Coordinates of C-alpha atoms and ligand atoms in Angstrom, one line a residue:
M1 CA 79.7 110.0 90.4
N2 CA 81.1 108.1 87.5
S3 CA 82.8 104.9 88.8
N4 CA 85.6 105.3 86.3
I5 CA 86.9 108.1 88.6
K6 CA 89.5 106.8 91.0
I7 CA 90.2 109.1 93.9
F8 CA 93.2 109.0 96.0
V9 CA 93.3 111.0 99.1
E10 CA 96.8 111.6 100.4
D11 CA 97.8 113.2 103.7
D12 CA 99.6 116.2 102.3
Y13 CA 101.3 117.8 99.4
N14 CA 104.3 115.5 99.8
T15 CA 102.5 112.3 99.6
L16 CA 100.2 113.6 96.9
S17 CA 103.3 114.3 94.7
K18 CA 104.7 110.9 95.4
K19 CA 101.4 109.1 94.5
A20 CA 100.8 111.2 91.4
A21 CA 104.3 110.5 90.2
E22 CA 103.9 106.7 90.9
I23 CA 100.7 106.7 88.7
F24 CA 102.4 108.6 86.0
A25 CA 105.6 106.7 86.0
C26 CA 103.6 103.4 85.7
A27 CA 101.9 104.9 82.6
V28 CA 105.3 106.0 81.1
N29 CA 106.8 102.7 81.8
R30 CA 103.9 100.9 80.1
K31 CA 104.5 103.1 76.9
P32 CA 107.9 104.5 76.9
E33 CA 107.7 105.7 73.4
G34 CA 104.1 107.2 73.8
S35 CA 102.8 110.7 74.0
F36 CA 102.0 112.2 77.4
G37 CA 100.3 115.5 78.3
F38 CA 101.9 117.8 80.7
A39 CA 100.5 120.7 82.7
T40 CA 102.0 123.9 84.5
G41 CA 100.8 125.6 87.6
S42 CA 102.2 125.1 91.1
T43 CA 100.5 121.9 92.0
P44 CA 102.4 119.4 89.7
L45 CA 105.8 120.8 90.8
G46 CA 106.2 118.2 93.7
M47 CA 105.2 115.4 91.2
Y48 CA 107.8 116.8 88.8
D49 CA 110.5 116.6 91.5
E50 CA 109.6 113.1 92.2
L51 CA 109.8 112.1 88.6
K52 CA 113.3 113.8 88.2
G53 CA 114.3 111.6 91.2
M54 CA 113.2 108.6 89.5
V55 CA 115.2 109.4 86.3
K56 CA 118.2 110.1 88.3
K57 CA 117.9 106.6 89.8
S58 CA 117.3 105.1 86.3
E59 CA 113.9 104.0 87.3
L60 CA 112.2 106.0 84.6
N61 CA 113.3 107.0 81.0
F62 CA 111.5 109.9 79.2
T63 CA 113.8 110.2 76.4
K64 CA 111.6 108.4 73.9
I65 CA 108.3 110.0 75.0
N66 CA 106.6 112.9 73.2
A67 CA 105.3 115.6 75.4
Y68 CA 102.4 117.8 74.7
N69 CA 101.6 120.8 77.0
L70 CA 98.1 121.9 77.7
D71 CA 98.4 125.6 77.2
E72 CA 100.5 128.8 76.8
Y73 CA 100.0 132.5 77.4
Y74 CA 99.5 134.7 74.3
P75 CA 101.5 136.5 73.3
I76 CA 104.5 135.6 74.9
K77 CA 108.1 134.8 73.9
G78 CA 109.4 131.2 74.6
S79 CA 112.4 132.8 76.2
D80 CA 110.3 134.8 78.8
N81 CA 110.6 133.2 82.2
Q82 CA 106.9 133.5 82.6
S83 CA 106.1 131.4 79.4
Y84 CA 105.0 127.8 80.0
K85 CA 107.6 126.7 77.5
Y86 CA 110.3 128.2 79.8
F87 CA 108.4 126.7 83.0
M88 CA 108.4 123.2 81.7
A89 CA 112.1 123.3 80.5
A90 CA 113.2 124.7 83.9
N91 CA 111.0 122.5 86.1
L92 CA 111.0 119.3 84.3
F93 CA 112.2 118.7 80.6
D94 CA 115.7 119.9 80.9
E95 CA 116.4 117.6 83.8
I96 CA 114.9 114.6 82.3
N97 CA 116.8 114.7 79.2
L98 CA 113.7 115.0 77.0
P99 CA 115.0 115.9 73.6
K100 CA 113.8 119.4 72.5
E101 CA 112.1 118.0 69.2
N102 CA 110.0 115.9 71.5
R103 CA 108.5 118.8 73.3
F104 CA 105.3 120.3 72.0
I105 CA 103.6 123.4 73.4
P106 CA 101.3 125.9 71.7
N107 CA 103.5 128.7 70.2
G108 CA 102.9 131.9 72.2
E109 CA 105.1 133.7 69.5
A110 CA 102.9 132.6 66.5
P111 CA 101.8 135.5 64.4
D112 CA 98.3 134.1 64.0
P113 CA 96.9 132.6 67.2
I114 CA 94.0 131.0 65.4
K115 CA 96.2 129.3 62.9
E116 CA 98.4 128.1 65.7
C117 CA 95.6 126.5 67.5
V118 CA 94.5 124.5 64.4
E119 CA 98.0 123.3 63.8
Y120 CA 98.4 122.4 67.5
E121 CA 95.1 120.6 67.5
E122 CA 96.4 118.5 64.6
K123 CA 99.4 117.5 66.4
V124 CA 97.6 116.6 69.5
T125 CA 95.0 114.6 67.7
K126 CA 97.7 112.6 65.8
A127 CA 99.6 112.0 68.9
S128 CA 96.9 110.1 70.9
I129 CA 97.9 111.1 74.5
E130 CA 98.3 108.2 76.8
M131 CA 97.9 110.1 80.0
Q132 CA 97.1 113.9 80.5
I133 CA 98.2 115.6 83.6
L134 CA 95.8 118.4 84.9
G135 CA 95.7 120.9 87.7
I136 CA 92.5 122.7 88.4
G137 CA 91.9 126.4 88.4
N138 CA 90.0 128.0 91.4
N139 CA 87.0 128.4 89.0
G140 CA 87.2 124.9 87.7
H141 CA 89.1 125.6 84.7
I142 CA 91.3 122.9 83.1
G143 CA 94.1 124.0 80.8
F144 CA 92.8 127.5 80.3
N145 CA 89.2 126.4 79.4
E146 CA 87.4 129.0 81.6
P147 CA 83.8 128.7 82.7
A148 CA 81.6 129.3 79.6
D149 CA 78.3 128.7 78.1
Y150 CA 79.5 125.7 76.1
F151 CA 82.4 123.2 76.3
A152 CA 85.1 124.4 73.9
G153 CA 86.0 121.5 71.6
A154 CA 89.5 121.9 70.0
T155 CA 92.6 123.9 70.8
N156 CA 91.5 127.4 71.0
Y157 CA 92.5 131.1 71.6
V158 CA 90.9 132.3 74.8
E159 CA 90.6 135.3 76.9
L160 CA 91.5 134.5 80.5
A161 CA 88.8 135.1 83.4
E162 CA 89.6 137.9 85.8
N163 CA 89.9 135.6 88.6
T164 CA 92.4 133.4 86.7
I165 CA 94.5 136.6 86.0
E166 CA 94.4 137.5 89.8
A167 CA 95.5 133.9 90.7
N168 CA 98.2 133.8 88.3
A169 CA 99.6 137.3 89.1
R170 CA 101.4 135.7 92.0
F171 CA 104.0 134.6 89.4
F172 CA 104.5 138.1 88.0
E173 CA 105.7 141.3 89.3
K174 CA 102.4 143.1 89.0
L175 CA 98.9 142.2 87.9
E176 CA 99.2 144.3 84.7
D177 CA 102.0 141.9 83.6
V178 CA 99.8 138.9 83.3
P179 CA 98.9 138.2 79.8
R180 CA 95.2 138.5 79.2
F181 CA 94.9 135.8 76.4
A182 CA 96.1 132.2 76.0
L183 CA 96.2 129.3 73.7
T184 CA 94.9 126.1 75.2
M185 CA 93.9 122.6 74.3
G186 CA 90.1 122.4 74.3
I187 CA 87.9 120.2 76.3
H188 CA 87.6 117.7 73.6
S189 CA 91.4 117.8 73.1
I190 CA 91.8 116.9 76.7
M191 CA 88.9 114.3 76.7
M192 CA 90.7 112.4 73.9
A193 CA 93.5 111.4 76.2
K194 CA 93.3 107.8 77.1
S195 CA 93.5 108.6 80.8
I196 CA 93.6 111.6 83.0
L197 CA 95.5 112.5 86.2
L198 CA 94.3 115.4 87.9
L199 CA 96.0 116.8 91.0
A200 CA 94.4 119.1 93.6
S201 CA 96.1 120.6 96.6
G202 CA 95.0 122.8 99.4
E203 CA 91.7 124.0 101.0
G204 CA 91.2 126.6 98.2
K205 CA 90.5 123.8 95.8
A206 CA 88.1 121.9 98.1
Q207 CA 84.7 123.3 96.9
I208 CA 85.5 123.3 93.2
L209 CA 86.9 119.7 93.4
K210 CA 83.6 118.6 95.0
D211 CA 81.5 120.6 92.4
S212 CA 83.7 119.1 89.4
L213 CA 83.4 115.5 90.6
F214 CA 79.9 115.4 92.2
G215 CA 78.0 118.5 90.8
K216 CA 76.2 118.9 87.6
I217 CA 78.1 118.5 84.3
T218 CA 78.3 121.9 83.0
P219 CA 80.6 124.2 81.0
K220 CA 80.3 126.7 83.9
V221 CA 82.4 124.2 85.8
P222 CA 84.8 122.9 83.0
A223 CA 86.3 120.3 85.0
S224 CA 83.0 118.6 85.6
V225 CA 83.2 117.2 82.0
L226 CA 85.8 114.8 83.5
Q227 CA 82.7 112.8 84.9
L228 CA 82.2 111.7 81.2
H229 CA 85.7 110.3 80.8
C230 CA 86.3 106.6 81.2
D231 CA 89.6 106.6 83.0
V232 CA 90.4 109.3 85.5
F233 CA 92.7 109.5 88.5
I234 CA 92.2 112.2 91.0
V235 CA 95.0 112.7 93.5
A236 CA 94.2 115.2 96.2
D237 CA 95.5 116.0 99.6
K238 CA 93.3 115.9 102.6
A239 CA 92.7 119.6 102.5
A240 CA 91.5 119.6 98.8
A241 CA 89.5 116.4 99.5
K242 CA 87.7 117.9 102.5
Y243 CA 84.2 117.8 101.0
L244 CA 84.6 114.6 99.0
Ligands
GLP301 C1 97.0 127.8 85.6 C2 97.0 126.6 84.3 C3 96.3 125.5 84.6 C4 96.5 125.1 86.2 C5 96.0 126.2 87.1 C6 96.1 125.8 88.5 O1 95.8 128.6 85.1 N1 96.7 127.1 83.0 O2 96.7 124.4 83.9 O3 95.8 123.9 86.5 O4 96.8 127.3 86.7 O5 97.3 126.2 89.0 P1 97.9 125.8 90.4 O6 98.2 124.5 90.3 O7 99.0 126.7 90.6 O8 96.7 126.1 91.4

């Protein structure tokens, strides 16, 4: 494994969230006017709660950062409570006083998804992200970059894998409601971040985490590309780190 990957194994989800928040807060405090990459999914929620707590205690200030989110369903209205735009506002941004004009996320309402991807990529490239938060899908996806025959470079318009749709159905009333497409930062867009903070929790992520960090670097396991990044923090609970 690449020695630039630092692995923190925490007892449980609670301590994982605290550790991840500590690492992220440190990066924000170092660059309080920098750009940072955010992720959705259930795994970062505990860390987001910790960050909100730090802001309340005035230990952290997000008002000057620019936030770039990894991905968004397509098509979806920003006001839809299943959109990632809504998710980020409700679970973090509104509570940390992040100005609306500092929030960037691929636009799920854009009339032309391809054009939207090109425009979003331009923004991300210019932003130069200090630290990108990532979760990991059951199949090793990062953002919505699904297992494929090649690593997608830039922000792209993707069809979701069947097992991703099934995994994400838990947030929707029924399986058919899960959008089948998404806009996502590409692998190259993610790899451009100066550092990466990947969170993994629960036994369900144990095998894919091992494959990603110690297995072959292959687009069939998108997260395996992180072995090529020069500054990665992995924060996992014991269950997810079972095979490491
Ligand atoms: C979604 C998101 C990913 C996230 C993944 C895992 O598919 N697009 O960015 O990492 O879910 O989610 P969870 O943390 O809920 O397991």
